[in-house]
Amino acid sequence: MSRHHPVRQRRQFSKLNKRYVKRNDLKKLSLVLRDVKAHYEIGQAEVELLLFCYDYEFFTVNHVAKAMSKSRKKLYERTILPLKQKGYIEVVHHGKEVDAYINALFDERLGNENRLGLSQSGRLLVQRIYRKLEGGEPINVSG
C-alpha cells in the first residue's frame, strides 16, 4: 500500500520501516527526564551533567565547565553542589592532598582544585536512565 493510498491517509500515524530507522532510543528522553525528576528530584541540567561525567574516573569543575561551555561558577552552584548534597557526586581527591607529581600532570593553576567523581549512587542512576531509554526498565510518569 503506497503512502498516498486513501486508507493510509486516514490514520493518525504511520511508522517507517525499521530498515530506515536504526536507533530511536532518545525518543523517550523527555519522558525519562520527567520520571527522574519526579522520583529523584533531579532536573535536566543535573541529568546532563551526570551523563556527561559518566565515563570520567574523576574530573575538575574547570574541566567540565570548559568542556560543556558553561560558566564555572554557575555550573558549580546550580548543578554540581546540589548533586554533591544529594550524594550523586563525591570528592575523589582533595586538591590540597595532591602531590607534586600529580600537579605536574595538571595545569599548575588548578593544583588545589578538588577532583570530583560520580558516586556509586550516581553511576547507578545513570545506568538506570540508560535502561529506561533503551526500554529495559519501565518509565513511570504519572499525570
Phi, psi and omega in degrees: 000127183284165180297331185265007179295138184303326180294318180292328182289343180275348181285159176279331177205164176214121183280146174288158175296145183298338179289342178268343182235105183282310181224139180214035183292330183285357177301328183268007187303313182296323177293319179294319178298319177295320178298312181295320179296319182289321187264337183239357180055047179236127182276179184297317181297323179291320177296317179301319179294316179299316179295321181294321186269001185301325184268005177269138171288314172206166183203164173253159179297320180299317181297313182294319179298318180291317182294326181265002181054053180232161176290130182300314183296313181292321178300316180293311185292319188268337187237304186290314181300313176299323178292325176294318181293329179276351176090015181267342175232140179225162176279123180270313177228126175286136184301325183283343181266357182286129184279178185297325180297315179294320178300325179294332179286333184250169175299132185299328180295335184260013185301328182266007182275137179295145172262122183255161176206163176289137176282176178302317180292328176294316178295319179295323178295318178297318178298321177295320178300314179298319178297320178295318179296322183275357177089009180277347181221142182291149176262121183255092177245117177258149177137000000 
